[in-house]
Coordinates of C-alpha atoms and ligand atoms in Angstrom, one line a residue:
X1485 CA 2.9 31.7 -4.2
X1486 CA 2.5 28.5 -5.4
X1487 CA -0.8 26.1 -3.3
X1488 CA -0.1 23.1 -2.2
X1489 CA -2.5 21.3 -4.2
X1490 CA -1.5 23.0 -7.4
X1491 CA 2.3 22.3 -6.6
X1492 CA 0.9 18.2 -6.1
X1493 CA -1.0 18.2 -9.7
X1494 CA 2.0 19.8 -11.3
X1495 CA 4.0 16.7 -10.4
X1496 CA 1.6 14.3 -10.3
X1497 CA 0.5 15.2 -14.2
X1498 CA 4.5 15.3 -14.9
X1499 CA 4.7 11.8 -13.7
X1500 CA 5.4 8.9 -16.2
X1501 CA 4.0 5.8 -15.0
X1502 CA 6.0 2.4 -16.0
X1503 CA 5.3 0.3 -18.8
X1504 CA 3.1 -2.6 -18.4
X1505 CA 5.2 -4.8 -20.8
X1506 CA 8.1 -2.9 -20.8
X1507 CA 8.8 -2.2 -17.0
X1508 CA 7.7 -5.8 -15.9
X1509 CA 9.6 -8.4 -14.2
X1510 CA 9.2 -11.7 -13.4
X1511 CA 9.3 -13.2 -9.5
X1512 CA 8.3 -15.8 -7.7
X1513 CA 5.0 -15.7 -5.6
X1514 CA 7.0 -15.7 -2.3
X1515 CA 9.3 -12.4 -3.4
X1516 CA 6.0 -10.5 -4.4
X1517 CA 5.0 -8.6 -1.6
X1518 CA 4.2 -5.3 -1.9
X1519 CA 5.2 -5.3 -5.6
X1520 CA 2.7 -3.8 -8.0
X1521 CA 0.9 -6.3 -10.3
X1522 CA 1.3 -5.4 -13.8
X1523 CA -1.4 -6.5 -15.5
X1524 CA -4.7 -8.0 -15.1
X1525 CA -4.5 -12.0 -14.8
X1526 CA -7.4 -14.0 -15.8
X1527 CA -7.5 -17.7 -14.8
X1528 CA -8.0 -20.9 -16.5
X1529 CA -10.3 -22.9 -13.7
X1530 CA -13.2 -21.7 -11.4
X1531 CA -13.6 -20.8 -8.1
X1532 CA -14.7 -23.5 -6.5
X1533 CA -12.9 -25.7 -8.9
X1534 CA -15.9 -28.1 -8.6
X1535 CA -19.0 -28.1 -6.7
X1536 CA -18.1 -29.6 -2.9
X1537 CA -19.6 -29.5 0.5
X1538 CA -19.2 -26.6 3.3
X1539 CA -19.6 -28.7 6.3
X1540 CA -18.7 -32.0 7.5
X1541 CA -21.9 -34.3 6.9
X1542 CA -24.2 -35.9 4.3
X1543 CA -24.6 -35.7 1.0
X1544 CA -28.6 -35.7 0.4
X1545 CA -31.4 -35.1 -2.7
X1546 CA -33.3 -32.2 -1.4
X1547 CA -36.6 -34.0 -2.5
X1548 CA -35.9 -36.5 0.2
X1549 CA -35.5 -34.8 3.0
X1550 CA -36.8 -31.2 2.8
X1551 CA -39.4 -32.4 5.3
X1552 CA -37.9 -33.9 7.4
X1553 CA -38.4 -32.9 11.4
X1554 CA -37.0 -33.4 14.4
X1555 CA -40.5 -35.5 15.4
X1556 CA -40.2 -37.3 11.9
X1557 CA -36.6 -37.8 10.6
X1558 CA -35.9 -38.9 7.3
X1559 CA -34.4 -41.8 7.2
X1560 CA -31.6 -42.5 4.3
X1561 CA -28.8 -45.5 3.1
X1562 CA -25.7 -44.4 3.2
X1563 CA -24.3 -45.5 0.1
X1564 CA -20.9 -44.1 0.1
X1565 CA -18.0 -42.0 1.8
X1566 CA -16.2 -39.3 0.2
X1567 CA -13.2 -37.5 1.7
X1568 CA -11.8 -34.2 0.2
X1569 CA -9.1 -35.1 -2.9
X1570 CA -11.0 -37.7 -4.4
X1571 CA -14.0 -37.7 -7.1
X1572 CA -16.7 -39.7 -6.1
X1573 CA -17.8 -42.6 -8.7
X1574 CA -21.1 -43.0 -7.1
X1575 CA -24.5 -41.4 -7.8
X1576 CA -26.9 -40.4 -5.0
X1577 CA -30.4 -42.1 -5.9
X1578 CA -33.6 -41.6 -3.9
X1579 CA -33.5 -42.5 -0.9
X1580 CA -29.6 -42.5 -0.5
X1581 CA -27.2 -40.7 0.9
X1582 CA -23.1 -40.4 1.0
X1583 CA -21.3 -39.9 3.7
X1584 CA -19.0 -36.5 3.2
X1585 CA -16.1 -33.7 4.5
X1586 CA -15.2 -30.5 3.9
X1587 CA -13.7 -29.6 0.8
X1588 CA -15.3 -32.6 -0.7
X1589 CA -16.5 -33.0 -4.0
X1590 CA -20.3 -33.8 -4.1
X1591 CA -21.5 -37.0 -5.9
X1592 CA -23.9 -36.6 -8.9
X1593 CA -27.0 -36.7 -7.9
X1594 CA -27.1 -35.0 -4.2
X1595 CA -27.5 -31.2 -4.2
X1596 CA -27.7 -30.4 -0.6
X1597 CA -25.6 -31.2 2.3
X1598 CA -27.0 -31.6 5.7
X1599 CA -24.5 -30.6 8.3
X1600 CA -23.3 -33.9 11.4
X1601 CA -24.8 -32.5 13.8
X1602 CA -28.6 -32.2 12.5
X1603 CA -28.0 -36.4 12.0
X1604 CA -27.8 -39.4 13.9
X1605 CA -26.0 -42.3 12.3
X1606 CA -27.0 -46.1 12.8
X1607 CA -24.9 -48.0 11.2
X1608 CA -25.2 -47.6 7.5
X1609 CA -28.2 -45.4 8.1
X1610 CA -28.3 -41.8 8.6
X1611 CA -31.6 -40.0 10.2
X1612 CA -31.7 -36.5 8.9
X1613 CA -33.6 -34.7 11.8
X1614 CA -34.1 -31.1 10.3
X1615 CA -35.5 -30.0 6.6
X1616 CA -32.3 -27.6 5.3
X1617 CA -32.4 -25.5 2.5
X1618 CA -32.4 -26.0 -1.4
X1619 CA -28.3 -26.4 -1.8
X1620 CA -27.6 -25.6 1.9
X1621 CA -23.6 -25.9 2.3
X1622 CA -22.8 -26.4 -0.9
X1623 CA -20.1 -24.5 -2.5
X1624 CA -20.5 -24.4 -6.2
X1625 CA -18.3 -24.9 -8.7
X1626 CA -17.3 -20.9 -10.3
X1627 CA -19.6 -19.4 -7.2
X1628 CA -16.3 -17.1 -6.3
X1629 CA -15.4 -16.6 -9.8
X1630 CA -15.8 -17.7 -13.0
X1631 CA -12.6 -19.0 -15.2
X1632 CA -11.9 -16.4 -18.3
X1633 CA -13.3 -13.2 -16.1
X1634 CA -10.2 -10.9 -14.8
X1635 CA -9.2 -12.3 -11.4
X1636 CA -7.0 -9.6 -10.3
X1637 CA -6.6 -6.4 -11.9
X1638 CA -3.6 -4.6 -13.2
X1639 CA -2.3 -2.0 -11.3
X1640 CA -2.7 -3.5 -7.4
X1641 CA -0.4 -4.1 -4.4
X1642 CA 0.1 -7.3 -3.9
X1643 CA -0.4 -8.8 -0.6
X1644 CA -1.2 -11.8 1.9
X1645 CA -4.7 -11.8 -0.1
X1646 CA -3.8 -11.6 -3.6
X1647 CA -0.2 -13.7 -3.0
X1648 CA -3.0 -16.7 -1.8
X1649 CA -5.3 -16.0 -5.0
X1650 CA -2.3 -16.4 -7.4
X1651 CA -1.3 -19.3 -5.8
X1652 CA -4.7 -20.9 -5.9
X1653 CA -4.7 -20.5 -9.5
X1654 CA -2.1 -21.8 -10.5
X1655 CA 0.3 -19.7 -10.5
X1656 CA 4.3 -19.8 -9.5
X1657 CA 5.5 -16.5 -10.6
X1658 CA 3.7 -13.2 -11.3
X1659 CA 4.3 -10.1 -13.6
X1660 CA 5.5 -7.0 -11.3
X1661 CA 6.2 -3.4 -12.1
X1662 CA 10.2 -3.3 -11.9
X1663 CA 10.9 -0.6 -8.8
X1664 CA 11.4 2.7 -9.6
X1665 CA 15.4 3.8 -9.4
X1666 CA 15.6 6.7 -6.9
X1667 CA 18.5 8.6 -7.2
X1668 CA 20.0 10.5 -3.7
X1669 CA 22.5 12.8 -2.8
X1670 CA 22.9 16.0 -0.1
X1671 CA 24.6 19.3 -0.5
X1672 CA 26.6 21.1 1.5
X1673 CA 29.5 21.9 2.6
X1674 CA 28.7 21.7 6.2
X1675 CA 27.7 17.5 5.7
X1676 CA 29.7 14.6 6.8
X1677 CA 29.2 11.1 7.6
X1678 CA 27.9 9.8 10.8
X1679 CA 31.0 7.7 11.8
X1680 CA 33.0 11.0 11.0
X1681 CA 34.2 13.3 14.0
X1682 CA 32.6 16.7 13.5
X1683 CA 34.7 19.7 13.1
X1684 CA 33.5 23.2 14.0
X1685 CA 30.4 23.8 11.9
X1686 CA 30.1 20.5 10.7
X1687 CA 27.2 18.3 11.2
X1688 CA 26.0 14.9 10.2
X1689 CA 24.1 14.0 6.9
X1690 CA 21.0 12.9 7.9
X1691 CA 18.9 13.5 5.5
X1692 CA 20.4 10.9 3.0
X1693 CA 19.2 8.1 5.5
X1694 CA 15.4 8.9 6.4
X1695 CA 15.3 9.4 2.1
X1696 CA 17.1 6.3 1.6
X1697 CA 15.3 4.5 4.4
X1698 CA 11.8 6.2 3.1
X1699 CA 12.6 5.2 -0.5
X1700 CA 13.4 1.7 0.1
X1701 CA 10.2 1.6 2.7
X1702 CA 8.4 2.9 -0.8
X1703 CA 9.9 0.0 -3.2
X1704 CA 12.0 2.1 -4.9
X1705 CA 15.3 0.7 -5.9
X1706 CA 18.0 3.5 -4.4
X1707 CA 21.1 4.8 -5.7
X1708 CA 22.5 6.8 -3.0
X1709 CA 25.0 9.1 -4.4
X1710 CA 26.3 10.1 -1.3
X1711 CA 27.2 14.0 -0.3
X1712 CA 28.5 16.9 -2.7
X1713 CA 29.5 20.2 -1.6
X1714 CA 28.3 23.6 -2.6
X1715 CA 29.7 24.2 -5.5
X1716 CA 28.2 24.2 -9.4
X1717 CA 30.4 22.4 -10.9
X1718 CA 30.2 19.6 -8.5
X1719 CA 26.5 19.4 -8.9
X1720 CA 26.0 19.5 -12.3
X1721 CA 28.4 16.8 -13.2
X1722 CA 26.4 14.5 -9.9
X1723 CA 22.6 15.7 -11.3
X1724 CA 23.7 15.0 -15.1
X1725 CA 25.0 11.2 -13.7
X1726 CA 21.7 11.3 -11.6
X1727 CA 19.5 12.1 -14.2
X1728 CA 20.6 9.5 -16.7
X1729 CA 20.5 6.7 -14.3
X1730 CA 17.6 7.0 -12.5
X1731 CA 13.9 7.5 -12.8
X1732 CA 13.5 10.1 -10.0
X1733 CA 16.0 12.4 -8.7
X1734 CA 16.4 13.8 -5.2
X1735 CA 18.7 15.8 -3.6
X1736 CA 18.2 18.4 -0.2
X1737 CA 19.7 21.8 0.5
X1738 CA 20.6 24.1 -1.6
X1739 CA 17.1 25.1 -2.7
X1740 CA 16.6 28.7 -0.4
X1741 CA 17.5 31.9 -1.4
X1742 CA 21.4 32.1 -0.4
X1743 CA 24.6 32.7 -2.2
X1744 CA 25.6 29.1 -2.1
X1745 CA 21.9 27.4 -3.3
X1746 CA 22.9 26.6 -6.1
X1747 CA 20.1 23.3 -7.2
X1748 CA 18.1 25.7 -9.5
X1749 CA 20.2 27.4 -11.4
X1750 CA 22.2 24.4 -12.0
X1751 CA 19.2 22.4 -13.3
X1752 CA 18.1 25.0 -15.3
X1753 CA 21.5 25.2 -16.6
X1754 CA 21.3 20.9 -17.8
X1755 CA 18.4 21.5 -19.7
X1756 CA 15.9 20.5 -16.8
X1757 CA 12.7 22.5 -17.3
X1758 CA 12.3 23.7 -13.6
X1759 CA 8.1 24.1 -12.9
X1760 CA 8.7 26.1 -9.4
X1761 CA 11.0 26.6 -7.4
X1762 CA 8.6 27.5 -3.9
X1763 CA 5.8 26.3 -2.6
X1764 CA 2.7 27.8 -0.1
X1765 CA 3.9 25.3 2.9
X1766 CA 5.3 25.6 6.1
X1767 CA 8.0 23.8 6.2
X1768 CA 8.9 22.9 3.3
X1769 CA 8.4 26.4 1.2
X1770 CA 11.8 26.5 -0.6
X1771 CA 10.7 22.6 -2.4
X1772 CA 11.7 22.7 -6.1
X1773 CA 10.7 20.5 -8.8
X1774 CA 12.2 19.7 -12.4
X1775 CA 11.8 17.3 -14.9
X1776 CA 14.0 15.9 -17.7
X1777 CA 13.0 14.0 -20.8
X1778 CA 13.7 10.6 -18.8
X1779 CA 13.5 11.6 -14.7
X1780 CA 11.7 14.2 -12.1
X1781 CA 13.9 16.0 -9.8
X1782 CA 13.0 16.6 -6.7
X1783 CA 15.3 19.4 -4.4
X1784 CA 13.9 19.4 -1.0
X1785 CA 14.8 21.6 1.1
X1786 CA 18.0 20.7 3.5
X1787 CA 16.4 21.6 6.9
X1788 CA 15.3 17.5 8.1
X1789 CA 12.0 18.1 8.8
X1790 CA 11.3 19.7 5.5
X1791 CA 13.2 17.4 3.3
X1792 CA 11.0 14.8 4.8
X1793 CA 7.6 16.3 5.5
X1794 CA 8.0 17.3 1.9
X1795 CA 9.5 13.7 0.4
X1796 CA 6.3 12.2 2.3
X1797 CA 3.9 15.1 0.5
X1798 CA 4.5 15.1 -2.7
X1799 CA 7.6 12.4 -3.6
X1800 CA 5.6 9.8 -2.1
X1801 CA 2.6 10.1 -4.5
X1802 CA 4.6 10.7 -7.7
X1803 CA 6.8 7.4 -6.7
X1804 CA 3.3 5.5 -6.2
X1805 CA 1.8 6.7 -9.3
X1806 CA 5.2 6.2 -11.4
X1807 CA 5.7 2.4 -10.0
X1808 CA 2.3 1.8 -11.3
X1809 CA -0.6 1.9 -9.2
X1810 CA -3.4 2.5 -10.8
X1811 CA -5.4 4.5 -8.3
X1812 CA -4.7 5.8 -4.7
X1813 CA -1.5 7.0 -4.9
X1814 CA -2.1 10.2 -2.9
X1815 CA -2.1 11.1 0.3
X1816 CA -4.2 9.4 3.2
X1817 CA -5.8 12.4 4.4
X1818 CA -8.1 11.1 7.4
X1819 CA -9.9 13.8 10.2
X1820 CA -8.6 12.8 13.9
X1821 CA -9.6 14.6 17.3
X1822 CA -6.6 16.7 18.3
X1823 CA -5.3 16.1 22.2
X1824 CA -3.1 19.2 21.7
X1825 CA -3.4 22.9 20.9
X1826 CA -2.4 23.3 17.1
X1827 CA -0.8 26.5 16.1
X1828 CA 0.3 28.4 12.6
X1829 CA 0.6 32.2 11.2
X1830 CA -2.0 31.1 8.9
X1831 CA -0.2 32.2 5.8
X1832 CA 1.2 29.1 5.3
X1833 CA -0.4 25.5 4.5
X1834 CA 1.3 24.2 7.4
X1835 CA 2.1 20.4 8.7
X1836 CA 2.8 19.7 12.3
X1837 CA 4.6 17.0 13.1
X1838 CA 3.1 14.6 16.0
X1839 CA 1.9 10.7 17.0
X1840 CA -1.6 9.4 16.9
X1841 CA -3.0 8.0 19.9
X1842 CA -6.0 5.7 19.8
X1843 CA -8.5 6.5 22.5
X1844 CA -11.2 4.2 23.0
X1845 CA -11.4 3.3 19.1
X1846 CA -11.0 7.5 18.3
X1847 CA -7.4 8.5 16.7
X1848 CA -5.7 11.5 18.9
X1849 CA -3.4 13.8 17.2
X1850 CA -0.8 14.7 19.7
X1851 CA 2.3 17.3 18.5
X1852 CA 5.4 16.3 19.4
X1853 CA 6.5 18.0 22.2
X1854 CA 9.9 19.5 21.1
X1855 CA 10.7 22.6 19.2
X1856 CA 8.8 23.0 16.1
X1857 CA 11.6 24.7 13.9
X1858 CA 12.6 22.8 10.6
X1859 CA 15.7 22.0 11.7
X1860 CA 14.5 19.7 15.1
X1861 CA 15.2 16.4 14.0
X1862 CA 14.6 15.3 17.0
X1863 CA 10.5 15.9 16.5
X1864 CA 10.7 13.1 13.7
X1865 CA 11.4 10.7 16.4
X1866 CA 7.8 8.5 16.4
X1867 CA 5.8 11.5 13.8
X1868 CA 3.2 8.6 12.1
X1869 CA 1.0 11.3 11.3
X1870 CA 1.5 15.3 10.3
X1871 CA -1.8 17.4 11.1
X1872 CA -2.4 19.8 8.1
X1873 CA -3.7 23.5 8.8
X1874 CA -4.8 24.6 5.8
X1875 CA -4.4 28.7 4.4
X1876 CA -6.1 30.9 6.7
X1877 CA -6.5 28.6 9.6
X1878 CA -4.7 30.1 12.6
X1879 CA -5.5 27.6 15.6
X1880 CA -6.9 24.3 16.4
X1881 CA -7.8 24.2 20.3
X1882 CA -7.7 21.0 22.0
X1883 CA -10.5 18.4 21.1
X1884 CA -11.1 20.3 18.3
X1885 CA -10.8 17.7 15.0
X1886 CA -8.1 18.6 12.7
X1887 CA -6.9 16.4 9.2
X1888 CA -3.9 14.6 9.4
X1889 CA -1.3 13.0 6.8
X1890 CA -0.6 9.7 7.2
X1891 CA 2.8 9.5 6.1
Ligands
LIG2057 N1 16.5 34.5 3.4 C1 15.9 33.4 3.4 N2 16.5 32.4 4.0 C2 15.9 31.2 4.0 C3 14.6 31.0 3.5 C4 14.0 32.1 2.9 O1 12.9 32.1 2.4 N3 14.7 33.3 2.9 N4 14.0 29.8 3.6 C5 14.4 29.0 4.8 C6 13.8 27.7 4.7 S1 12.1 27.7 5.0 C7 14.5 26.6 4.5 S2 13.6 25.1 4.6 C8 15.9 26.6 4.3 C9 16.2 25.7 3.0 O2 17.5 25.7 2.8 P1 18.2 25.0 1.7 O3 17.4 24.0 1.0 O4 18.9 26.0 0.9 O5 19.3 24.1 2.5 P2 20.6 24.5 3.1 O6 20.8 26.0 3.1 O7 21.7 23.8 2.4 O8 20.5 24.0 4.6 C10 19.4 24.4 5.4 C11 19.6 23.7 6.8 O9 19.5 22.4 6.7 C12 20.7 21.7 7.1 N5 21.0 20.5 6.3 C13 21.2 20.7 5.0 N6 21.4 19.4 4.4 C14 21.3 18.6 5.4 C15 21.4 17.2 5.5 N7 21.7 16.4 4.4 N8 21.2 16.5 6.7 C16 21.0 17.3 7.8 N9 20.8 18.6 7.8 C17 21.0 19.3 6.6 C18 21.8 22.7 7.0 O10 22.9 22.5 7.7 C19 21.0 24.0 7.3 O11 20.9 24.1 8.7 O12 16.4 27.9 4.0 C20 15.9 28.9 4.9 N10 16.5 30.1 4.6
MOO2058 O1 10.0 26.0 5.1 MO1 11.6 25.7 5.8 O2 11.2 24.2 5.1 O3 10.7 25.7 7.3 O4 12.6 25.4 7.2
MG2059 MG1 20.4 27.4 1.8

């Protein structure tokens, strides 16, 4: 059967990632989080724009005072005074000094600042009572970066950080990769609505709102085609609308072995060139993935916690990599202490869900406590994080450490 990782590089090396000129909106700074930049932006002006002071205080010519002493201040005129916004006229001869404040720009002439409280000020006299060093709390002009170098490269989230860099230089709106258009439906017979009253055998569609829910959580832009029934004709005509209108396809159920999963043959039938159609993983094992000339198709597996266990395994990363990220769109593997005994037939690469505790500053896996068949939607409640036991590994005892998924 099928690995895991192999079943990850076949759709990650399927994936198509958007166009930098092509797939590339415009939007202002404030509507930009969490969008991908598109390409690199280089800037026009420095970082500092100009060299200025660090610290509220004096404006001095090293030569004068770098020996000055507590026991022996220098003593300096203070020739001027030069608030933050304005460009001084003056230039700082021996001897003088200018009054300054933060953000300041320094007068020609002065090259160090010596900080208030190292001072005493009489009048239009300052005493300087310590020696500081060559260009002490100045901040130079192009010291944090240097106009015409790349300021931000392509291919990053953007957030709090990089939102205040664009801004600084300049900058109103900023180049994003458009979302990705995620196209969902179920299938079966059995689905209904949530605000529906459930007849015998019936029961609510709840994989279309963790997908929907995960997909928008992603970026993606979601087209949620709602439920279909088991039946081919049905699915072809929703996967052949799906397919031409969206970028990644994803439907659940229908994927297993019985005489009404019928997502296989009916991709197979549109043309869709279907790579596999099972994968070594517990849950999840029936996943099944196809790609057409324009979209991927994903066909989880209907049971709730594979369709998601699987949608945060492998659709998450392809959805990364397709919006445009330029590098860590996989998984966030990290290694945790497990509070709880971990279990699997080892035949299996298998994912547990469960909630990570931290424990004086040391992540806890702990599995969530209900029954761990596929079809317990009720163990989703509060999963952040899925431990992984890999082929082969049978147990995990308590304290023992154990990778987890971050989903
Ligand atoms: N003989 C075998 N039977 C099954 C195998 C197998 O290897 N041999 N694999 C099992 C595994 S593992 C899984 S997972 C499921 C996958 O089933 P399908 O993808 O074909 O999904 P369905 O048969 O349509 O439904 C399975 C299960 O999930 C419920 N479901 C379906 N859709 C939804 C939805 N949108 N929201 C909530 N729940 C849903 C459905 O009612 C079924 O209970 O196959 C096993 N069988
Ligand atoms: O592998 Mo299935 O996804 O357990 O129920
Ligand atoms: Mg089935």
């Amino acid at each position: 059967m099928l690995s895991v990782r192999d079943a990850e590089a076949t759709i990650l090396n399927s994936v198509k990632p958007l166009d930098n000129q092509l797939d590339v909106e415009f939007i202002d700074l404030l509507m930009a989080n969490n969008r991908i930049l598109a390409t690199p932006v280089t800037s026009s002006v420095n970082f500092p724009h100009w060299d200025n002071s660090a610290m509220d205080g004096y404006a001095v010519r090293y030569a004068d005072v770098h020996q000055a002493r507590s026991d022996k201040p220098v003593v300096l005129e203070i020739v001027a005074e030069i608030p933050a916004g304005y460009q001084p006229q003056i230039t700082i001869k021996p001897g003088q000094a200018a009054r300054i404040f933060t953000g300041a720009v320094m007068p020609a002439g002065a090259d160090t600042v010596v900080m208030q409280e190292k001072t005493h000020r009489q009048d239009n006299r300052v005493l300087i009572f310590i020696a500081p060093q060559p260009r002490e709390f100045v901040r130079r002009k192009g010291d944090f970066y240097q106009a015409g170098t790349e300021l931000l490269p392509g291919g990053i989230v953007l957030t709090a950080g990089e939102i205040a860099v664009l801004a600084g230089a300049g900058r109103e709106q900023v180049g994003v990769f458009r979302r990705p258009k995620v196209a969902i439906f179920s299938s079966g017979d059995e689905l209904v609505m949530p605000e529906q009253l459930l007849k015998p055998g019936q029961i609510v569609d709840s994989n279309q709102f963790a997908l929907a829910t995960l997909m928008r959580e992603l970026g993606a832009e979601v087209l949620l085609l709602g439920i279909v029934e088991d039946d081919p004709e049905a699915l072809t005509e929703i996967i052949d609308y799906a397919i031409a209108n969206a970028d990644i396809v994803i439907s659940t159920g229908g994927v297993s072995v019985g005489d009404y999963d019928y997502i296989g043959k009916t991709l197979a039938s549109l043309g869709g060139k279907v790579h596999f159609q099972s994968v070594q993983m517990r849950p999840g094992k029936p996943l099944t993935f196809a790609t057409f000339p324009n979209s991927l198709y994903f066909g989880l597996p209907g049971n709730p916690v594979s369709a998601l266990v699987t949608c945060w395994r492998f659709v998450k990363p392809a959805i990364r990599r397709m919006a445009g990220l330029a590098q860590g769109w996989g998984g966030k593997f990290i290694r945790v202490r497990s509070h709880s005994q971990l279990q699997s037939h080892g035949k299996m690469e298998t994912y547990i869900c469960g909630n990570l505790h931290l424990v004086n500053g040391v992540y806890q896996f702990h599995k969530a406590q209900g029954n761990d068949s596929s079809g317990n939607l009720i163990n989703l409640v509060q999963t952040n994080a899925l431990a992984v036991l890999p082929v082969g590994q049978t147990l995990v005892s308590p304290g023992e450490e154990v990778v987890v998924l971050q989903p």
